[in-house]
Amino acid sequence: MKNFNFEIVDETMNDTNNLIVQDTVQENVQEWIETYELEEKDINELKEIEQNLNFHEEKSKKHMLKYAQAIYAGNQLFSNNGNGNFRKWLENNHISHSTAHILIKRLEAYNRVKELSPDKAEVIMDLPQRDLKGLENMDIEEVQEIIESENPNALLKEKNKEIKESNEEIVSHDRPSLEELEKKKKSIMKKIQKLQDELNEIEKLIKEGE
C-alpha cells in the first residue's frame, strides 16, 4: 500500500490559504486607496497608524475607568471621615473639582450599566458627557435598550431630546403657537402609542397564559 504524504497536502493547503489572505489584503488595500486617495505605501503606513490608534484608544478607556475608580475611592474615604477635605485632596493632586465630578458621574453610570449587562458596560466610556447625564433620569428598561442598541450614542441623543421636549415649560404667558402645540402633541402621541403597544403585548401574554 502506498503511503500518503500528508506534508505535501499541508504545504499545499498553507500555500492556498496564504494566497487567499494575500488576495483579501490586496482587495482591502485597493479599497483604502480609492476611499482615501492615497498611494499604496501611504496606505500601509496609515494602517499602522490606525492599529496604534485603536490599541491606545482601548488602553485609554481602561485607564480612564481606573482613574475614575481611584477618584471615587478617594471621595468615599473623605465622605466616610466627614472632614470635607476631598476638594483639598483633589487640588493637591492637580485635579479640578469639575473633572472629578464628571468622572464620578460616569463611573456611577458605568456601575449601573454593569449590573444590567456586564459585557456592555464599557459602552459608557464612549458616550459624550453632555448626553450621559440623561441616563440618570431613565428607567432600567430604557438604559438597557440604549446600551444594547447598534448605535447607543444616537439612541441616547434621541431619548434625551424626547425628555427635554416633554419637560419643557412654556415660560411666556402668551398663548403658545400652533407649531409649539403640534410639536408637543406629536411627542405625547408618540409616548401614548408606545404605552399602548406595551399594553397590547402584556394583554397578549396574559391571554396566552390562560
Short mmCIF file of C-alpha atoms in Angstrom, two decimals:
data_model
loop_
_atom_site.label_atom_id
_atom_site.label_comp_id
_atom_site.label_asym_id
_atom_site.label_seq_id
_atom_site.Cartn_x
_atom_site.Cartn_y
_atom_site.Cartn_z
CA MET A 1 0.00 0.00 0.00
CA LYS A 2 1.37 3.39 -0.98
CA ASN A 3 1.95 5.82 1.88
CA PHE A 4 0.21 9.16 1.54
CA ASN A 5 2.44 12.19 2.06
CA PHE A 6 0.49 14.48 4.41
CA GLU A 7 3.32 17.03 4.47
CA ILE A 8 2.71 17.79 0.79
CA VAL A 9 -1.02 18.26 1.48
CA ASP A 10 -0.25 20.58 4.42
CA GLU A 11 2.15 22.64 2.32
CA THR A 12 -0.38 22.88 -0.50
CA MET A 13 -3.15 23.96 1.90
CA ASN A 14 -0.87 26.53 3.53
CA ASP A 15 0.06 27.94 0.12
CA THR A 16 -3.62 28.13 -0.83
CA ASN A 17 -4.54 29.84 2.45
CA ASN A 18 -1.69 32.33 2.03
CA LEU A 19 -2.90 33.18 -1.46
CA ILE A 20 -6.45 33.75 -0.17
CA VAL A 21 -5.17 36.01 2.62
CA GLN A 22 -2.96 37.92 0.20
CA ASP A 23 -5.88 38.44 -2.19
CA THR A 24 -8.08 39.69 0.68
CA VAL A 25 -5.39 42.09 1.92
CA GLN A 26 -4.85 43.38 -1.62
CA GLU A 27 -8.60 43.98 -2.03
CA ASN A 28 -8.63 45.92 1.28
CA VAL A 29 -5.64 47.98 0.23
CA GLN A 30 -7.31 48.81 -3.07
CA GLU A 31 -10.47 49.84 -1.25
CA TRP A 32 -8.48 52.16 1.03
CA ILE A 33 -6.65 53.65 -1.97
CA GLU A 34 -10.00 54.51 -3.58
CA THR A 35 -11.51 55.78 -0.32
CA TYR A 36 -8.65 57.98 0.87
CA GLU A 37 -7.00 58.73 -2.49
CA LEU A 38 -3.54 57.74 -1.25
CA GLU A 39 -0.71 55.70 -2.70
CA GLU A 40 -0.19 52.12 -1.53
CA LYS A 41 2.90 52.97 0.54
CA ASP A 42 0.89 55.64 2.37
CA ILE A 43 -2.00 53.22 2.90
CA ASN A 44 0.35 50.74 4.60
CA GLU A 45 1.61 53.50 6.88
CA LEU A 46 -1.97 54.60 7.57
CA LYS A 47 -2.92 51.05 8.56
CA GLU A 48 -0.10 51.01 11.14
CA ILE A 49 -1.25 54.38 12.45
CA GLU A 50 -4.83 53.12 12.74
CA GLN A 51 -3.71 49.99 14.59
CA ASN A 52 -1.85 52.19 17.09
CA LEU A 53 -4.88 54.44 17.37
CA ASN A 54 -7.24 51.57 18.13
CA PHE A 55 -4.79 49.99 20.57
CA HIS A 56 -4.28 53.18 22.57
CA GLU A 57 -7.98 54.01 22.43
CA GLU A 58 -8.77 50.75 24.23
CA LYS A 59 -5.95 51.39 26.68
CA SER A 60 -7.23 54.93 27.31
CA LYS A 61 -10.72 53.63 28.15
CA LYS A 62 -9.30 51.19 30.69
CA HIS A 63 -7.02 53.84 32.20
CA MET A 64 -9.89 56.32 32.39
CA LEU A 65 -12.01 53.76 34.20
CA LYS A 66 -9.22 53.07 36.71
CA TYR A 67 -8.68 56.82 37.11
CA ALA A 68 -12.38 57.38 37.82
CA GLN A 69 -12.41 54.48 40.31
CA ALA A 70 -9.44 56.00 42.17
CA ILE A 71 -11.14 59.41 42.43
CA TYR A 72 -14.37 57.75 43.56
CA ALA A 73 -12.48 55.78 46.22
CA GLY A 74 -10.88 59.00 47.48
CA ASN A 75 -14.28 60.68 47.61
CA GLN A 76 -15.72 57.77 49.59
CA LEU A 77 -12.82 57.85 52.05
CA PHE A 78 -13.25 61.55 52.81
CA SER A 79 -17.02 61.18 52.89
CA ASN A 80 -16.78 58.41 55.48
CA ASN A 81 -14.46 60.52 57.60
CA GLY A 82 -16.71 63.55 57.27
CA ASN A 83 -13.89 66.11 57.31
CA GLY A 84 -14.77 67.73 53.98
CA ASN A 85 -11.21 67.71 52.67
CA PHE A 86 -11.93 65.93 49.40
CA ARG A 87 -11.65 69.17 47.42
CA LYS A 88 -8.31 69.94 49.08
CA TRP A 89 -7.09 66.44 48.20
CA LEU A 90 -8.11 66.99 44.58
CA GLU A 91 -6.23 70.30 44.46
CA ASN A 92 -3.09 68.68 45.88
CA ASN A 93 -3.30 66.10 43.08
CA HIS A 94 -3.94 68.78 40.42
CA ILE A 95 -7.45 67.55 39.67
CA SER A 96 -10.23 70.09 39.19
CA HIS A 97 -13.45 69.56 41.10
CA SER A 98 -15.46 69.65 37.86
CA THR A 99 -13.29 66.89 36.34
CA ALA A 100 -13.73 64.76 39.45
CA HIS A 101 -17.50 65.32 39.41
CA ILE A 102 -17.72 64.29 35.73
CA LEU A 103 -15.65 61.14 36.26
CA ILE A 104 -17.62 60.13 39.36
CA LYS A 105 -20.90 60.53 37.48
CA ARG A 106 -19.52 58.49 34.57
CA LEU A 107 -18.40 55.76 36.96
CA GLU A 108 -21.83 55.68 38.61
CA ALA A 109 -23.40 55.23 35.17
CA TYR A 110 -20.83 52.53 34.36
CA ASN A 111 -21.63 50.64 37.58
CA ARG A 112 -25.35 50.91 36.93
CA VAL A 113 -24.98 49.50 33.42
CA LYS A 114 -22.60 46.78 34.63
CA GLU A 115 -25.37 45.42 36.86
CA LEU A 116 -27.69 45.20 33.84
CA SER A 117 -25.27 43.98 31.15
CA PRO A 118 -21.68 43.37 32.33
CA ASP A 119 -20.40 42.83 28.79
CA LYS A 120 -21.86 46.17 27.63
CA ALA A 121 -20.65 48.39 30.47
CA GLU A 122 -17.69 49.79 28.51
CA VAL A 123 -20.16 51.45 26.16
CA ILE A 124 -20.48 54.12 28.86
CA MET A 125 -16.86 55.15 28.31
CA ASP A 126 -17.69 56.09 24.69
CA LEU A 127 -20.75 58.25 25.37
CA PRO A 128 -20.37 62.07 25.34
CA GLN A 129 -20.56 63.62 28.80
CA ARG A 130 -23.25 66.12 27.74
CA ASP A 131 -25.58 63.22 26.85
CA LEU A 132 -24.61 60.90 29.69
CA LYS A 133 -26.50 62.90 32.31
CA GLY A 134 -29.79 61.84 30.75
CA LEU A 135 -29.26 58.24 31.88
CA GLU A 136 -29.86 59.32 35.47
CA ASN A 137 -33.48 60.13 34.66
CA MET A 138 -34.21 56.96 32.69
CA ASP A 139 -35.66 53.72 33.97
CA ILE A 140 -33.79 50.42 33.76
CA GLU A 141 -35.58 49.28 30.60
CA GLU A 142 -34.62 52.45 28.71
CA VAL A 143 -30.99 52.26 29.83
CA GLN A 144 -30.77 48.63 28.73
CA GLU A 145 -32.36 49.47 25.39
CA ILE A 146 -29.71 52.14 24.79
CA ILE A 147 -26.60 50.15 25.69
CA GLU A 148 -27.69 47.08 23.73
CA SER A 149 -28.59 49.03 20.57
CA GLU A 150 -26.38 49.14 17.47
CA ASN A 151 -25.73 52.85 17.99
CA PRO A 152 -26.01 53.71 21.73
CA ASN A 153 -24.82 57.28 21.21
CA ALA A 154 -27.51 58.11 18.64
CA LEU A 155 -30.29 56.47 20.65
CA LEU A 156 -29.22 58.27 23.85
CA LYS A 157 -29.33 61.60 21.98
CA GLU A 158 -32.83 60.78 20.75
CA LYS A 159 -34.01 59.81 24.24
CA ASN A 160 -32.53 62.98 25.75
CA LYS A 161 -34.27 65.06 23.11
CA GLU A 162 -37.60 63.44 23.97
CA ILE A 163 -37.05 64.06 27.68
CA LYS A 164 -36.13 67.68 27.04
CA GLU A 165 -39.20 68.24 24.89
CA SER A 166 -41.53 66.60 27.43
CA ASN A 167 -40.05 68.62 30.30
CA GLU A 168 -40.11 71.97 28.54
CA GLU A 169 -42.30 74.52 30.23
CA ILE A 170 -43.80 77.43 28.39
CA VAL A 171 -42.45 80.49 30.17
CA SER A 172 -44.39 83.05 28.18
CA HIS A 173 -47.86 83.97 29.40
CA ASP A 174 -48.98 84.36 25.81
CA ARG A 175 -50.92 81.60 24.09
CA PRO A 176 -48.45 79.06 22.64
CA SER A 177 -48.14 78.98 18.88
CA LEU A 178 -49.77 76.26 16.79
CA GLU A 179 -46.31 74.97 15.89
CA GLU A 180 -45.43 74.52 19.57
CA LEU A 181 -48.75 72.80 20.28
CA GLU A 182 -48.34 70.44 17.32
CA LYS A 183 -44.81 69.59 18.43
CA LYS A 184 -45.96 68.80 21.95
CA LYS A 185 -48.92 66.84 20.63
CA LYS A 186 -46.66 64.63 18.49
CA SER A 187 -44.37 63.99 21.45
CA ILE A 188 -47.31 62.98 23.67
CA MET A 189 -48.91 60.85 20.95
CA LYS A 190 -45.63 59.04 20.42
CA LYS A 191 -45.47 58.16 24.12
CA ILE A 192 -49.12 57.11 24.16
CA GLN A 193 -48.52 54.80 21.19
CA LYS A 194 -45.51 53.26 22.91
CA LEU A 195 -47.54 52.63 26.07
CA GLN A 196 -50.41 51.19 24.01
CA ASP A 197 -48.02 48.80 22.25
CA GLU A 198 -46.65 47.66 25.61
CA LEU A 199 -50.21 47.22 26.95
CA ASN A 200 -51.22 45.15 23.91
CA GLU A 201 -48.19 42.94 24.38
CA ILE A 202 -49.00 42.40 28.07
CA GLU A 203 -52.64 41.52 27.26
CA LYS A 204 -51.44 39.09 24.60
CA LEU A 205 -49.15 37.35 27.11
CA ILE A 206 -51.96 37.17 29.67
CA LYS A 207 -54.30 35.51 27.14
CA GLU A 208 -51.63 33.02 26.15
CA GLY A 209 -51.14 32.11 29.79
CA GLU A 210 -54.85 31.47 30.45
#
